Coordinates of C-alpha atoms in Angstrom, one line a residue:
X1 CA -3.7 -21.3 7.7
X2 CA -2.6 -17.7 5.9
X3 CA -1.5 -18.2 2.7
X4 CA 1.9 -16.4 4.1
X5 CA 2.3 -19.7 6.0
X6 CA 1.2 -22.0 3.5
X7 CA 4.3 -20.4 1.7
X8 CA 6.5 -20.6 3.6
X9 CA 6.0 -24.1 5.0
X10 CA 6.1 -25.5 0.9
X11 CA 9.4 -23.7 1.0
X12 CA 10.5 -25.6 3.9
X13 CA 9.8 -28.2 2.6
X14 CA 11.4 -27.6 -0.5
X15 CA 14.2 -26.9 0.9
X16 CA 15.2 -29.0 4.0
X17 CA 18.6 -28.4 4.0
X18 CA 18.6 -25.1 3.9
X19 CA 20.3 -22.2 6.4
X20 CA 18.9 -19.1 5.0
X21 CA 15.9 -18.7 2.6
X22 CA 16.3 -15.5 0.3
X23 CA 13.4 -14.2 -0.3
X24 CA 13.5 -10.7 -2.7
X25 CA 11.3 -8.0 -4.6
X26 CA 12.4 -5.3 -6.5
X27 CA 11.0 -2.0 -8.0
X28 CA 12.3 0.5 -10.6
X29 CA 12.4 4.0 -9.3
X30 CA 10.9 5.4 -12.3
X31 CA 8.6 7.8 -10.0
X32 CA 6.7 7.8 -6.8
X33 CA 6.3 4.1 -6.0
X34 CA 2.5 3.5 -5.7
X35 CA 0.8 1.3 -3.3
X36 CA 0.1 -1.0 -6.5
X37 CA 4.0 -1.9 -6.3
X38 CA 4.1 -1.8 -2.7
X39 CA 2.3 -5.1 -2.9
X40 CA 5.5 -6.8 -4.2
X41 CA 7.3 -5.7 -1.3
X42 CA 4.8 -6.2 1.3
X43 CA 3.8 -9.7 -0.1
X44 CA 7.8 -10.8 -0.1
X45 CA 7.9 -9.4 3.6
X46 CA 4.7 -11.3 4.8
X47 CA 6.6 -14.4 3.7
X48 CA 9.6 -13.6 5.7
X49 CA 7.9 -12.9 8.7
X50 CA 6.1 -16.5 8.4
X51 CA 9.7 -18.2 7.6
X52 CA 10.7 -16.5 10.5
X53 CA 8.0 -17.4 13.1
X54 CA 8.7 -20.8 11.7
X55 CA 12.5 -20.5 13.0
X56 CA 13.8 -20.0 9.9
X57 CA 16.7 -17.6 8.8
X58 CA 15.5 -14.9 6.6
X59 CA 17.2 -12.4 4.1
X60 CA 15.2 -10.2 3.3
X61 CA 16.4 -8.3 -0.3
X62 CA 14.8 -5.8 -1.7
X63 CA 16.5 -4.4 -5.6
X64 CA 16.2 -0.6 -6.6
X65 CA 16.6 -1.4 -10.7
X66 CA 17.8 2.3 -10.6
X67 CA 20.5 1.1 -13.4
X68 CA 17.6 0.9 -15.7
X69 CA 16.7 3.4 -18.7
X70 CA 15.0 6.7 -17.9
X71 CA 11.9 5.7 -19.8
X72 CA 9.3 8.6 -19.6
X73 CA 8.7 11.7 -18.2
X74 CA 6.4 11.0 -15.6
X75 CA 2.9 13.4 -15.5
X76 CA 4.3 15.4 -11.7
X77 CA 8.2 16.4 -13.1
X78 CA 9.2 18.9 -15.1
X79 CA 8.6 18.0 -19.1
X80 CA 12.2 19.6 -19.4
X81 CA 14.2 16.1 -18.0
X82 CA 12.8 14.6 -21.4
X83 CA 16.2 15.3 -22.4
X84 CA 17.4 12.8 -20.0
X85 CA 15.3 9.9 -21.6
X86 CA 18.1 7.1 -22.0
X87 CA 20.2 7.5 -19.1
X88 CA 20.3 5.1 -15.9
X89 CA 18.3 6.5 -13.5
X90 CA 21.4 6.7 -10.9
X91 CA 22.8 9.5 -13.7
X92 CA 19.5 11.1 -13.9
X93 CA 19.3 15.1 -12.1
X94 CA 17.3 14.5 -8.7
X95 CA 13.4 16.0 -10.1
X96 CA 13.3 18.5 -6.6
X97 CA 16.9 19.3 -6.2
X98 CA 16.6 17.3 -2.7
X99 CA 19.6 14.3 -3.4
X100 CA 22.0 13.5 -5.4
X101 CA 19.7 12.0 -8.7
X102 CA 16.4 10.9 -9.8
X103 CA 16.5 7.4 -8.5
X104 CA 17.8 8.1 -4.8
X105 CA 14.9 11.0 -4.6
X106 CA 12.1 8.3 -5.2
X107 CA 14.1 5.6 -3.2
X108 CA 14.4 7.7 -0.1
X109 CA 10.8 8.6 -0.4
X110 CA 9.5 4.8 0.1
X111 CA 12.4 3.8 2.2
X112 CA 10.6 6.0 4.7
X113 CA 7.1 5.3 4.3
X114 CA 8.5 1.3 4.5
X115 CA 9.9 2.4 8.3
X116 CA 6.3 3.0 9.2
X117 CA 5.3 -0.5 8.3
X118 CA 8.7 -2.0 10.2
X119 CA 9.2 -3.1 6.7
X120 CA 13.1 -3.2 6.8
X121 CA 14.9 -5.2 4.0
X122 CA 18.7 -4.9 2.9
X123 CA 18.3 -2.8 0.1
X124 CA 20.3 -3.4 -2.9
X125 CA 21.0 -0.8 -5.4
X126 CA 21.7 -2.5 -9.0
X127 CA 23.7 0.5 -10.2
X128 CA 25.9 0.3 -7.4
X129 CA 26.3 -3.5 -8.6
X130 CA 26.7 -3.1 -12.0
X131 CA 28.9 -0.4 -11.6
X132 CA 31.1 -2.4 -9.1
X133 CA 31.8 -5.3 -11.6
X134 CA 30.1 -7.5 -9.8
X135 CA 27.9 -8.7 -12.0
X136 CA 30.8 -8.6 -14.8
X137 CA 31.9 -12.7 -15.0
X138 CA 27.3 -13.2 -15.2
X139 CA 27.5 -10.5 -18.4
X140 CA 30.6 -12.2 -19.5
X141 CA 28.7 -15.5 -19.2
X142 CA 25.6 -14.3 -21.2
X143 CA 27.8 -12.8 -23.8
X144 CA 29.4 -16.2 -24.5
X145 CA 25.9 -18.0 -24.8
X146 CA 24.3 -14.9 -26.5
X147 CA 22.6 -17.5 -29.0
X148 CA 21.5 -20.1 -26.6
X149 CA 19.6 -17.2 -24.9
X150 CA 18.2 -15.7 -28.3
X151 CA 16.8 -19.2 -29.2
X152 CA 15.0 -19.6 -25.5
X153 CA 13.7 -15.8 -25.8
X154 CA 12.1 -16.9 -29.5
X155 CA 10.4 -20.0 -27.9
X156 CA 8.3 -17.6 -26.3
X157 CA 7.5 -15.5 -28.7
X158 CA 5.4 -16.5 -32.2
X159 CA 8.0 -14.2 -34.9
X160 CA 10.3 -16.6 -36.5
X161 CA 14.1 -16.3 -35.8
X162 CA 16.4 -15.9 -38.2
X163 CA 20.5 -16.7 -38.5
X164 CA 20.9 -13.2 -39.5
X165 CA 19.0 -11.4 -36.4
X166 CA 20.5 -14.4 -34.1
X167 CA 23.9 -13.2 -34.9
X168 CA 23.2 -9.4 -34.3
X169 CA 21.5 -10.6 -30.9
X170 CA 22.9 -9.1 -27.9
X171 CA 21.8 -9.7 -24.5
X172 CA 23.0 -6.7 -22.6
X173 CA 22.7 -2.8 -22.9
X174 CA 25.9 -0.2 -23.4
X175 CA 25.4 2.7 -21.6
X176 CA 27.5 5.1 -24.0
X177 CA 30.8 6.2 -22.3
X178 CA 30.2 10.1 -23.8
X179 CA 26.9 11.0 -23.4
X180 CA 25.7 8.1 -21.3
X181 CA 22.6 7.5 -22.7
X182 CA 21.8 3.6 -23.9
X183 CA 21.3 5.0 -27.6
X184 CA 24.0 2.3 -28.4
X185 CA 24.9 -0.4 -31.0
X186 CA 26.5 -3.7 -30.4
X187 CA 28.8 -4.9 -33.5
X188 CA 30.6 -7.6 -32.2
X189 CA 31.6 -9.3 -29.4
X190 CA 35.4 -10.5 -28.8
X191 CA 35.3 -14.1 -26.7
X192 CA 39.0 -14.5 -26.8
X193 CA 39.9 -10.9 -26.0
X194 CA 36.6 -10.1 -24.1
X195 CA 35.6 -6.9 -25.6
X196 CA 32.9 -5.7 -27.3
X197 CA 32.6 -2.9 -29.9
X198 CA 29.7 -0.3 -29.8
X199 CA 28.9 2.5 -31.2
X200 CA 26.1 5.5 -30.0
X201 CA 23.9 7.8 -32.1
X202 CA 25.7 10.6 -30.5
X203 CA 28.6 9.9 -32.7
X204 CA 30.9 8.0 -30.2
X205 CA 32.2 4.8 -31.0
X206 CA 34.1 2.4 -28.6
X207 CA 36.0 -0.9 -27.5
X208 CA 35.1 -2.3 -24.3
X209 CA 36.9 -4.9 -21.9
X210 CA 34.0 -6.6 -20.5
X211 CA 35.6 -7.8 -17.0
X212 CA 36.6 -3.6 -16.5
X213 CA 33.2 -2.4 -17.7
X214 CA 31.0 -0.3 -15.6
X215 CA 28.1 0.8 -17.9
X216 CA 26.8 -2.5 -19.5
X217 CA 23.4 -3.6 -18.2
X218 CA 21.9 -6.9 -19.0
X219 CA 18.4 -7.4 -20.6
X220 CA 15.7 -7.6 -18.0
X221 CA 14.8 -11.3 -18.6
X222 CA 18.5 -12.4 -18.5
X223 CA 19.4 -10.4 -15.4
X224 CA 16.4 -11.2 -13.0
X225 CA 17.6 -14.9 -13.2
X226 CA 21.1 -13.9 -13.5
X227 CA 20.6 -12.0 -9.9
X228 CA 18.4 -15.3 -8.6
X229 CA 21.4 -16.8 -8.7
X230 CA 24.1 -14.4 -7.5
X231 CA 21.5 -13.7 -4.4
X232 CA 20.6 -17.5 -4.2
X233 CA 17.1 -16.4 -4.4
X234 CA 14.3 -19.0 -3.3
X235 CA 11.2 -16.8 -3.1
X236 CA 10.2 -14.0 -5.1
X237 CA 6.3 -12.4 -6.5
X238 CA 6.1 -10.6 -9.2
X239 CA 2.7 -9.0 -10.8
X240 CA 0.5 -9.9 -13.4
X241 CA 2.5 -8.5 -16.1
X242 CA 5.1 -10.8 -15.7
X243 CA 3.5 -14.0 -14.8
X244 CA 1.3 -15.1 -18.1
X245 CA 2.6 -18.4 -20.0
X246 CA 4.7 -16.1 -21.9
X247 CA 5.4 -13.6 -19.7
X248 CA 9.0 -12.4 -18.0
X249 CA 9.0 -15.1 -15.0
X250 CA 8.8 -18.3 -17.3
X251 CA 11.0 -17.0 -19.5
X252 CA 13.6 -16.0 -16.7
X253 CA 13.2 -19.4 -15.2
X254 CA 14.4 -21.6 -18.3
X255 CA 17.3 -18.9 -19.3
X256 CA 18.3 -19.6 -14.8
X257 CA 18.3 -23.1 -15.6
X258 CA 19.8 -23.1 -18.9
X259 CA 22.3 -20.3 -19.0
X260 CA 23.3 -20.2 -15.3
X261 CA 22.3 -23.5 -14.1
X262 CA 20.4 -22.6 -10.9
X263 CA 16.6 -23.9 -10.9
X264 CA 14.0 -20.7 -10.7
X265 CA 12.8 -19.0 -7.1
X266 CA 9.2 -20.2 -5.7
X267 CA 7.3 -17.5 -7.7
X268 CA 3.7 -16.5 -6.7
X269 CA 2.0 -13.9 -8.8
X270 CA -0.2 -10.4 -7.7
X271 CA -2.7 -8.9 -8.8
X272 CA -2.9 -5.0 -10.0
X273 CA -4.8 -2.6 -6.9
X274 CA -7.0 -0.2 -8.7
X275 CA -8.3 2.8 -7.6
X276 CA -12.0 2.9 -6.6
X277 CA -14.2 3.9 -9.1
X278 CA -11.3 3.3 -12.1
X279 CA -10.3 0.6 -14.2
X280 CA -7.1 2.3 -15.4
X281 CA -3.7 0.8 -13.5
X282 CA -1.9 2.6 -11.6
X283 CA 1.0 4.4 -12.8
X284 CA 4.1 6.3 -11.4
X285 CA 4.7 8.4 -14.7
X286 CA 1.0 8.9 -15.3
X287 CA 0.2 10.3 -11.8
X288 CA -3.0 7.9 -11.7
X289 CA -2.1 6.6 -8.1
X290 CA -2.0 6.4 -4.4
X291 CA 1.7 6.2 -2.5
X292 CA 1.8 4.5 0.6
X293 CA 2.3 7.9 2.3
X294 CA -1.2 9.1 1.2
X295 CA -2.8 6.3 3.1
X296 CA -0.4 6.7 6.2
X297 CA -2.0 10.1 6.1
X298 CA -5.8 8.4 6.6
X299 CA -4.5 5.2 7.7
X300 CA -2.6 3.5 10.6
X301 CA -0.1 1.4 9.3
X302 CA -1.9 -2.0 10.7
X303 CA -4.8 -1.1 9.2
X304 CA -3.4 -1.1 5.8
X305 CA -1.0 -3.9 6.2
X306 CA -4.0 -6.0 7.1
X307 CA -6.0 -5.0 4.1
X308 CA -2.8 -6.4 2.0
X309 CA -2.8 -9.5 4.6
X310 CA -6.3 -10.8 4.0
X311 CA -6.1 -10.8 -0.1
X312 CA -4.8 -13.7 -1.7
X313 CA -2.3 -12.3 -3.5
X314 CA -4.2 -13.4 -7.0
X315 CA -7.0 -11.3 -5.7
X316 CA -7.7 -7.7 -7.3
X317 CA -9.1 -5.3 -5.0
X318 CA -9.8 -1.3 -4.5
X319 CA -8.8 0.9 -2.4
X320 CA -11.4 4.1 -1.9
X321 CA -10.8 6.9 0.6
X322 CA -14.4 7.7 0.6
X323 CA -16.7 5.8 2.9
X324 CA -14.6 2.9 2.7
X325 CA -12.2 4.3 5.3
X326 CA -15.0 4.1 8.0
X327 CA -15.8 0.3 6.8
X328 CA -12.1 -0.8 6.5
X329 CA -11.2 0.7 10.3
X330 CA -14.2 -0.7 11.5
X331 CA -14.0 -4.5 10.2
X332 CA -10.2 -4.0 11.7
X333 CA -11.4 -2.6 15.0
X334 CA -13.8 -5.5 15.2
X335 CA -11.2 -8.3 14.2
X336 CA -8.9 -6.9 16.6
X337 CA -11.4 -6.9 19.4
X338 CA -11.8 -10.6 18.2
X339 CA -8.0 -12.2 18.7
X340 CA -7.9 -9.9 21.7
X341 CA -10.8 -11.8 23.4
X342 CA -9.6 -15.1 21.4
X343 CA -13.4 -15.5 19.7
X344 CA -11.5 -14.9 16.0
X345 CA -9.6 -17.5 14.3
X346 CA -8.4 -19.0 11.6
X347 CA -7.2 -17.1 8.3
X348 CA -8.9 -13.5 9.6
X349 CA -6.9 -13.5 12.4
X350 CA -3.7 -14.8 11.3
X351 CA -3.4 -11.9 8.6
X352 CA -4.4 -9.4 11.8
X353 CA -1.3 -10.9 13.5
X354 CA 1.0 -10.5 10.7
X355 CA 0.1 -7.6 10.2
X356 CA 0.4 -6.2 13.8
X357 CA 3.6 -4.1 14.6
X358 CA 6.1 -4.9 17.5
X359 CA 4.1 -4.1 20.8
X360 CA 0.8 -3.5 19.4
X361 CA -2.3 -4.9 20.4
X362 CA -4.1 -3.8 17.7
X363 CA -6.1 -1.6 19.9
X364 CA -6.9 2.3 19.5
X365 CA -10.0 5.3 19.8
X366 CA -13.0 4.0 17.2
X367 CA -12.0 6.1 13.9
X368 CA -15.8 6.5 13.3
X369 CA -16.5 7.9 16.3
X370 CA -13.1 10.3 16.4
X371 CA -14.0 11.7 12.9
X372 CA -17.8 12.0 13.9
X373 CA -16.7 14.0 16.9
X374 CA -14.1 16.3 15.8
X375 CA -15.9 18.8 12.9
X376 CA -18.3 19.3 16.1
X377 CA -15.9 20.1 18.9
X378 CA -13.5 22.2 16.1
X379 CA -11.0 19.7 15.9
X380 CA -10.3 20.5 19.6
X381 CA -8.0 17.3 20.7
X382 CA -8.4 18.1 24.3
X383 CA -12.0 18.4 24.1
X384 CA -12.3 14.9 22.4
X385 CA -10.3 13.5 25.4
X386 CA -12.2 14.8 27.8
X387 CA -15.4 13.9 25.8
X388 CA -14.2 9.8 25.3
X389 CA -13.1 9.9 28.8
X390 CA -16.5 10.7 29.9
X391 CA -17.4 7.9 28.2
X392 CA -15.6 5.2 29.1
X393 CA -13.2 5.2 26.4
X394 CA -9.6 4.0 27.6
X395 CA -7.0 5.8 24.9
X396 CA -3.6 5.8 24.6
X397 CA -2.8 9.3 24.6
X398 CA -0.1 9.0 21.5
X399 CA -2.9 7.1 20.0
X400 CA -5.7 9.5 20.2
X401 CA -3.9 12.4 18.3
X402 CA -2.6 9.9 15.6
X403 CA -6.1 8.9 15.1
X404 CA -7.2 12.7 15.6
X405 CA -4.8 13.5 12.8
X406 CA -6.0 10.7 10.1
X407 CA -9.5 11.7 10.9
X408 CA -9.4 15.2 10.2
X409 CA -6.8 15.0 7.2
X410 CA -9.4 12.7 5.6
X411 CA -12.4 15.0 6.2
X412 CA -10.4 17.8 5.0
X413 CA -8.8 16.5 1.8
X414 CA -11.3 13.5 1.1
X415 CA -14.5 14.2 2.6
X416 CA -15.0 18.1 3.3
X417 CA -19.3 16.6 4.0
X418 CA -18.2 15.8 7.0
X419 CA -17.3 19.1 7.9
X420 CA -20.7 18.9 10.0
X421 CA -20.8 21.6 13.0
X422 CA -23.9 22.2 15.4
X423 CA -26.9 24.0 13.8
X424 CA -26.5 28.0 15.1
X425 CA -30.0 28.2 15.1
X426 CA -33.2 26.0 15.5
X427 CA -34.7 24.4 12.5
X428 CA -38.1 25.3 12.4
X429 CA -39.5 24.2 8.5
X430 CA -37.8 20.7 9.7
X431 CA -39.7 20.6 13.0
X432 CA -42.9 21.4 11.7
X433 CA -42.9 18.3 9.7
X434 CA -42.7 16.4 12.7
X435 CA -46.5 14.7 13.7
X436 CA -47.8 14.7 17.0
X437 CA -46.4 11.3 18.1
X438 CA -42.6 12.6 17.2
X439 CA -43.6 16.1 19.2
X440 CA -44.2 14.0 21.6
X441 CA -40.9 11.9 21.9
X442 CA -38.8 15.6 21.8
X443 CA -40.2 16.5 24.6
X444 CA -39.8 13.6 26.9
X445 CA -36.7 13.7 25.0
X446 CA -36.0 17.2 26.8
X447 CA -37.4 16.7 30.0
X448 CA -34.5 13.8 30.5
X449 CA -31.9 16.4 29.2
X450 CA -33.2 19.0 32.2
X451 CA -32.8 16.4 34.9
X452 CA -29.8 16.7 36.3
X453 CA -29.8 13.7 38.9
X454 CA -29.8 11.2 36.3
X455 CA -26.4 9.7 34.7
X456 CA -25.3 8.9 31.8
X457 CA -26.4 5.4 31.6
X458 CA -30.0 6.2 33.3
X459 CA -29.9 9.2 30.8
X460 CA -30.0 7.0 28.1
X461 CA -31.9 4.2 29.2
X462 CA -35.1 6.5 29.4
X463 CA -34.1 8.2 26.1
X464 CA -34.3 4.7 24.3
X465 CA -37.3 3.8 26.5
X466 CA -39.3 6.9 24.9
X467 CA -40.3 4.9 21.8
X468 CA -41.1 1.3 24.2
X469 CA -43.5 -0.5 22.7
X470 CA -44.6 -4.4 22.6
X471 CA -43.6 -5.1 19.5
X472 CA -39.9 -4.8 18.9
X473 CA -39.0 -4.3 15.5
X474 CA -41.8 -1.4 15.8
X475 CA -39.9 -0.3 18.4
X476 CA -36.6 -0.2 16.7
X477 CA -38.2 1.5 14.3
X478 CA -39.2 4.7 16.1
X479 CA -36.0 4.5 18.0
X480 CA -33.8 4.8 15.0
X481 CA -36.7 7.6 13.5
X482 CA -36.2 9.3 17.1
X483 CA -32.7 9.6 16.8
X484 CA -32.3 10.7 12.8
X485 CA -35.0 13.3 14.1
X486 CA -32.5 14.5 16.7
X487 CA -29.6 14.2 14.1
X488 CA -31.4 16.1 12.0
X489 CA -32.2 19.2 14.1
X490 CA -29.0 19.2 15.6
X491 CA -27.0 18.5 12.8
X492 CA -28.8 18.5 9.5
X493 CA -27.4 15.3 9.5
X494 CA -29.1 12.0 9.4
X495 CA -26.4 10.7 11.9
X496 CA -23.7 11.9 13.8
X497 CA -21.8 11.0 17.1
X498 CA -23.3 8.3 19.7
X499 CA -25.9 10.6 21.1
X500 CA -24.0 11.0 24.5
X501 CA -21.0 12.0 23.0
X502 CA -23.3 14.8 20.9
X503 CA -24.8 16.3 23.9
X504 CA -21.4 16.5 25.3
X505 CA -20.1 18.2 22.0
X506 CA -23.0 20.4 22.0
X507 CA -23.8 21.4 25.5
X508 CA -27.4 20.8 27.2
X509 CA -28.5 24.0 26.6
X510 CA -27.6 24.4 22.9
X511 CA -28.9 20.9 22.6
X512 CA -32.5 22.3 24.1
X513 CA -32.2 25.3 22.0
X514 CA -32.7 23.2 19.3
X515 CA -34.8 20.5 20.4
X516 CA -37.3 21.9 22.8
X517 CA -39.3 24.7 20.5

């Protein structure tokens, strides 16, 4: 069983009575959201989809936490918006001059890479929330137990507490109601009247009602359960960060049963993605990253939903767009093949099935063999048609060019080696290292390519029967030594396209040109 479903049947279970399981993630918009966070959201949705298949009602949530503080300047935006460190990100200037601020330029940018994944949760924007006074009776709550909380935030931490920094504890921000920034002091909080009284380091000072405010923001480990319960929340990952003995989750989860008396979401910790060949974490503000448009450049959407779907979510992994693109579409193609014949089951194939869009089989053109064909044919779509109809190959034609377009975009931007085009001219220092036995072989080699009356299949039947002999790992052998020598003065390559597909792409008599000197 997928760990998706082992999920959500212990939810079930945990909840018999239930209508409609909640199940939410949440990001900050602090900068391009990274495949790293789009774990959260695609680990929530892989749960819904299982609660759902189980007959279950699902609400999906998904928080933009654009009413927190503008932290850093991230590495790709203008050093200038430094001067905006301190607002909410709802109030900060939009980095491109494309929307209305900061936060809803980075929001609409994943919303639409999520429509590619028919990832589709109601969004909830917490400044819109806070801003509404909807969260204003929770703030007014926390207020009024303000040492309660301090005392279960201390438990967690090894400094000693103190009566004097207990009654200066405040568990909410003031956004300041001049210059907006959170540069603010609490001095006291009113319970009878409800008002608290700030003051900001840009001079202002103030009295607010606390039922009528709209720029207070509670601490993060006092509003994640206060929201868990406002949302009735009973399933939620977070990453690593947040999930040691001390970290953010157990913390949350006394001050939800404490403070506001709901018992803590299912919880279910991720671990970081790292990019290949780094150690570092990924990071919106530092640049060091991949977005989830960058692989639905290389990438069909499946294909990198599935590598998501057969992690554990505790389990770290890479991501690489070298050589590993060819390896990850081909262990896909081949567990596709696999449900589609019903010889695959069991965990493999349930994550292919989850993460399969509406109406797909799974099924498209072999990405190795598109990207070994195009450099050859000049990225000619039409000619790669014609060339894997030839052949046998059955594609959709919608398919074809999407897998045209990943292939080339990743041998342009990733792997510019593969820009491999038929030699112009014979290779004669290579052929001269050839011994007589391998002479040999090229030209019965290019008395098959002269005979017109054979087929493909016959074609290639005698080719691979050019190296027959009894034993057959020797002939193996010279098989795969016939073909790199081929490759090679063809090419200059030690492989390339299936070799029917090749002398398609290059033409018999350029083929001969090169072969037969």
């Amino acid at each position: 069983m997928h760990w998706a479903e082992k999920i959500a049947g212990q939810l079930i279970e945990n909840h018999p009575e239930r209508q409609t399981f909640v199940c939410a993630s949440g990001i900050s918009p602090s900068g391009s959201v990274h495949i790293g966070n789009f774990r959260e959201i695609v680990t929530t949705s892989f749960v819904a989809k299982a609660l759902r298949r189980a007959g279950k009602e699902v609400r999906f949530i998904f928080s933009w936490d654009d009413f927190d503080r503008f932290r850093k300047v991230p590495k790709l935006v203008d050093p200038a918006f430094g001067q905006y460190i301190g607002l909410p990100y709802s109030q900060v200037p939009c980095p491109h001059g494309c929307h209305t601020s900061y936060a809803a330029h980075f929001e609409a940018e994943f919303e639409q890479a999520l429509q590619a994944f028919e990832i589709e949760p109601e969004f909830i924007y917490q400044s819109r929330e806070y801003q509404s006074h909807r969260y204003n009776p929770a703030i007014l709550h926390a207020l009024r137990h303000r040492e309660e909380i301090y005392d279960i935030l201390m438990s967690f931490k090894t400094g000693e507490s103190s009566a004097e920094d207990r009654a200066a504890f405040y568990p909410v921000n003031v956004y300041c109601g001049r210059c907006g920034k959170d540069a603010t002091t609490i001095h006291s909080f009113d319970d009878s009247a409800e008002t608290v009284v700030y003051s900001c380091k840009c001079g202002h000072a103030d009295t607010i009602c606390v039922p009528e405010a709209d720029n207070m923001k509670l601490h993060w480990k006092i509003d994640w359960p206060m929201r868990w319960n406002m949302e009735q929340v009973v399933f939620e990952p977070g990453g690593r960060d947040h999930s040691s003995e001390t970290g953010s989750y157990n913390v949350a989860a006394v001050i939800s049963e404490r403070i506001f008396g709901n018992p803590p979401p299912m919880y279910v910790p991720y671990e970081f993605i790292s990019i290949k060949g780094s150690y570092a974490k990924m990071s919106s503000s530092s640049g060091h990253n991949y977005t989830p448009d960058d692989l639905l450049n290389i990438y069909a959407p499946e294909n990198i939903l599935f590598l998501f779907a057969k992690y554990q979510p505790n389990a770290a992994f890479h991501i690489g767009l070298d050589e590993d693109v060819l390896r990850n579409y081909a262990e896909f193609e081949r567990y596709a093949a696999g449900v589609h014949a019903g010889t695959l089951t069991g965990d493999l194939a349930d994550a292919l099935e989850l993460s399969l869009l509406s109406g797909s089989t799974g099924t498209s053109p072999s990405f190795s063999q598109v990207s070994s064909l195009l450099p050859l044919i000049n990225f000619d779509r039409e000619l790669l048609r014609d060339i894997l109809t030839k052949n046998g190959e059955k594609a959709d034609e919608h398919q074809l060019l999407l897998t045209a377009d990943r292939a080339e975009h990743w041998i342009r931007n990733w792997m510019p080696h593969k820009l491999i085009t038929v030699n112009s001219s014979p290779d004669l220092a290579y052929y001269h290292t050839l011994d007589a036995a391998e002479l040999k072989w090229l030209r019965t080699l290019c008395s098959l390519l002269r005979n017109c009356e054979l087929d493909e299949t016959q074609r290639m039947t005698q080719i691979y029967a050019i190296c027959h002999h009894e034993d057959k790992k020797t002939m193996r052998t010279q098989q795969k030594r016939l073909f790199t020598i081929i490759y090679q003065l063809v090419l200059s390559a030690d492989e390339g396209p299936r070799l029917p597909m090749l002398i398609q792409a290059a033409g018999t008599e350029r083929m001969l040109s090169l072969l037969d000197l």
